[in-house]
Short mmCIF file of C-alpha atoms in Angstrom, two decimals:
data_model
loop_
_atom_site.label_atom_id
_atom_site.label_comp_id
_atom_site.label_asym_id
_atom_site.label_seq_id
_atom_site.Cartn_x
_atom_site.Cartn_y
_atom_site.Cartn_z
CA UNK A 115 -52.42 -11.00 -0.29
CA UNK A 116 -48.91 -10.92 -1.74
CA UNK A 117 -47.98 -14.05 -3.76
CA UNK A 118 -45.58 -16.37 -1.90
CA UNK A 119 -42.11 -16.70 -3.55
CA UNK A 120 -41.35 -19.96 -5.27
CA UNK A 121 -38.20 -21.90 -4.53
CA UNK A 122 -36.01 -22.42 -7.52
CA UNK A 123 -33.02 -24.65 -7.44
CA UNK A 124 -30.45 -23.92 -10.17
CA UNK A 125 -27.08 -25.63 -10.71
CA UNK A 126 -24.90 -24.11 -13.47
CA UNK A 127 -21.89 -26.44 -13.21
CA UNK A 128 -21.30 -30.04 -12.17
CA UNK A 129 -19.53 -30.73 -9.78
CA UNK A 130 -21.23 -27.59 -8.38
CA UNK A 131 -18.64 -27.21 -5.48
CA UNK A 132 -15.93 -26.61 -8.12
CA UNK A 133 -17.91 -23.77 -9.92
CA UNK A 134 -16.68 -20.86 -7.92
CA UNK A 135 -18.50 -17.95 -5.97
CA UNK A 136 -21.36 -16.61 -8.04
CA UNK A 137 -23.60 -13.61 -7.65
CA UNK A 138 -23.81 -12.46 -3.99
CA UNK A 139 -27.33 -11.18 -4.39
CA UNK A 140 -28.52 -14.80 -4.34
CA UNK A 141 -27.86 -14.47 -0.48
CA UNK A 142 -28.26 -10.83 0.15
CA UNK A 143 -31.42 -10.00 -1.65
CA UNK A 144 -33.73 -12.66 -0.05
CA UNK A 145 -32.39 -11.89 3.39
CA UNK A 146 -33.28 -8.33 2.95
CA UNK A 147 -36.38 -8.24 0.88
CA UNK A 148 -38.14 -11.47 1.96
CA UNK A 149 -36.86 -11.91 5.56
CA UNK A 150 -36.53 -8.26 6.73
CA UNK A 151 -32.80 -8.12 7.41
CA UNK A 152 -31.55 -4.58 7.49
CA UNK A 153 -28.41 -3.33 5.83
CA UNK A 154 -25.63 -0.85 6.67
CA UNK A 155 -24.37 1.18 3.84
CA UNK A 156 -21.01 2.99 3.40
CA UNK A 157 -20.53 4.09 -0.27
CA UNK A 158 -16.72 4.22 0.43
CA UNK A 159 -16.45 0.69 1.47
CA UNK A 160 -16.84 -2.39 -0.76
CA UNK A 161 -18.78 -4.41 1.70
CA UNK A 162 -22.35 -5.47 2.75
CA UNK A 163 -23.50 -5.77 6.34
CA UNK A 164 -26.89 -7.30 7.03
CA UNK A 165 -28.55 -7.65 10.41
CA UNK A 166 -31.39 -10.02 11.36
CA UNK A 167 -34.66 -8.46 12.59
CA UNK A 168 -33.86 -9.65 16.09
CA UNK A 169 -30.41 -8.23 15.90
CA UNK A 170 -28.92 -11.65 16.89
CA UNK A 171 -27.21 -12.30 13.61
CA UNK A 172 -25.00 -10.44 11.48
CA UNK A 173 -23.79 -11.16 8.03
CA UNK A 174 -20.85 -9.51 6.49
CA UNK A 175 -19.71 -9.70 2.78
CA UNK A 176 -16.17 -8.08 2.71
CA UNK A 177 -14.04 -8.92 -0.37
CA UNK A 178 -10.66 -9.66 1.11
CA UNK A 179 -8.04 -11.40 -1.14
CA UNK A 180 -6.34 -12.85 1.95
CA UNK A 181 -9.34 -13.75 4.15
CA UNK A 182 -12.94 -15.12 4.28
CA UNK A 183 -15.35 -13.02 2.11
CA UNK A 184 -18.45 -14.06 3.95
CA UNK A 185 -18.81 -14.10 7.83
CA UNK A 186 -21.97 -14.84 9.76
CA UNK A 187 -21.86 -14.09 13.50
CA UNK A 188 -24.83 -15.07 15.83
CA UNK A 189 -25.18 -13.90 19.39
CA UNK A 190 -25.41 -16.03 22.41
CA UNK A 191 -28.88 -17.34 23.35
CA UNK A 192 -30.10 -18.66 26.77
CA UNK A 193 -29.75 -22.20 25.57
CA UNK A 194 -26.99 -21.82 22.97
CA UNK A 195 -23.57 -20.25 22.78
CA UNK A 196 -22.40 -17.64 20.35
CA UNK A 197 -21.14 -18.94 17.09
CA UNK A 198 -19.92 -17.91 13.64
CA UNK A 199 -19.47 -19.42 10.17
CA UNK A 200 -17.21 -18.04 7.41
CA UNK A 201 -16.92 -18.92 3.80
CA UNK A 202 -14.16 -18.06 1.21
CA UNK A 203 -14.50 -16.21 -2.05
CA UNK A 204 -14.81 -19.35 -4.06
CA UNK A 205 -17.62 -20.87 -1.94
CA UNK A 206 -20.74 -21.15 -4.20
CA UNK A 207 -23.42 -18.76 -3.21
CA UNK A 208 -25.97 -21.47 -3.48
CA UNK A 209 -24.30 -23.14 -0.38
CA UNK A 210 -24.22 -19.95 1.36
CA UNK A 211 -27.83 -19.24 0.64
CA UNK A 212 -28.87 -22.72 1.90
CA UNK A 213 -26.89 -22.08 5.11
CA UNK A 214 -28.68 -18.62 5.63
CA UNK A 215 -31.95 -20.08 4.70
CA UNK A 216 -31.86 -22.29 7.89
CA UNK A 217 -31.74 -18.96 9.85
CA UNK A 218 -35.03 -17.78 8.46
CA UNK A 219 -36.78 -21.19 8.84
CA UNK A 220 -38.50 -22.44 11.96
CA UNK A 221 -36.15 -23.70 14.39
CA UNK A 222 -35.56 -27.53 14.88
CA UNK A 223 -36.44 -28.94 18.16
CA UNK A 224 -33.10 -29.76 19.89
CA UNK A 225 -34.93 -32.90 21.54
CA UNK A 226 -35.02 -34.47 18.01
CA UNK A 227 -31.35 -35.39 18.34
CA UNK A 228 -30.67 -34.72 14.70
CA UNK A 229 -27.29 -35.93 13.45
CA UNK A 230 -25.92 -33.34 11.04
CA UNK A 231 -23.83 -35.91 9.28
CA UNK A 232 -26.73 -38.18 8.65
CA UNK A 233 -27.71 -36.51 5.23
CA UNK A 234 -24.31 -36.79 3.92
CA UNK A 235 -23.96 -40.49 4.94
CA UNK A 236 -27.35 -41.25 3.32
CA UNK A 237 -25.95 -39.59 0.10
CA UNK A 238 -23.01 -42.01 -0.02
CA UNK A 239 -20.41 -40.12 1.81
CA UNK A 240 -18.01 -42.26 3.74
CA UNK A 241 -15.87 -42.11 6.95
CA UNK A 242 -12.47 -40.49 6.45
CA UNK A 243 -9.82 -40.90 9.19
CA UNK A 244 -12.28 -40.98 12.09
CA UNK A 245 -16.01 -41.08 12.95
CA UNK A 246 -16.27 -37.30 12.86
CA UNK A 247 -14.98 -36.96 9.31
CA UNK A 248 -16.65 -37.75 6.03
CA UNK A 249 -15.57 -37.46 2.45
CA UNK A 250 -17.78 -37.25 -0.68
CA UNK A 251 -18.00 -40.28 -2.91
CA UNK A 252 -15.30 -38.77 -5.31
CA UNK A 253 -13.18 -37.82 -2.39
CA UNK A 254 -13.19 -34.13 -3.36
CA UNK A 255 -15.13 -32.69 -0.48
CA UNK A 256 -14.18 -33.33 3.27
CA UNK A 257 -16.22 -32.57 6.27
CA UNK A 258 -14.83 -32.60 9.79
CA UNK A 259 -16.46 -31.87 13.09
CA UNK A 260 -14.13 -31.14 16.17
CA UNK A 261 -15.39 -33.27 19.05
CA UNK A 262 -14.26 -30.90 21.67
CA UNK A 263 -15.45 -27.46 20.15
CA UNK A 264 -18.18 -28.67 17.86
CA UNK A 265 -16.72 -26.64 15.12
CA UNK A 266 -17.18 -27.66 11.49
CA UNK A 267 -14.50 -27.52 8.81
CA UNK A 268 -15.55 -28.07 5.15
CA UNK A 269 -12.73 -28.25 2.25
CA UNK A 270 -13.01 -29.01 -1.44
CA UNK A 271 -10.20 -29.99 -3.64
CA UNK A 272 -9.79 -30.69 -7.40
CA UNK A 273 -9.05 -34.27 -6.85
CA UNK A 274 -9.07 -36.71 -4.00
CA UNK A 275 -5.22 -36.23 -3.35
CA UNK A 276 -5.10 -32.48 -3.75
CA UNK A 277 -4.98 -29.73 -1.01
CA UNK A 278 -8.23 -28.03 -0.04
CA UNK A 279 -9.02 -25.03 -2.01
#
């Protein structure tokens, strides 16, 4: 029986969200090797495209100086609408890997009524502007959820007064 992979948490810079992108293989290799995602290959294009085994999710890594480098699209399911998430070039790969890890973990029961902001609030994040906005304790990270669409926006700044990066 093959040995089960160990989970290793590594932080190279504190505050981690200010560290920059990192090595994309932290995301792509586990999805492909451990979770069975297939990849498309075009030697003439500087991009990576991975598809989930059930073909419902597609991850694109496409270096674009003016856009989002990482885009994850998920197809509609009978009980859920289609959705996507995108991440810029400076998003730490550990955050993207944590996000994609949830796609390969057993699904949570929607009846649990889990509040996605609860872990942030328990970690000392405080309301910012309204009940659907939170800021990190140092004010450099802001999370907002649009009540109408359910879309998330997460931004990081160098200091609490600066614009998001």
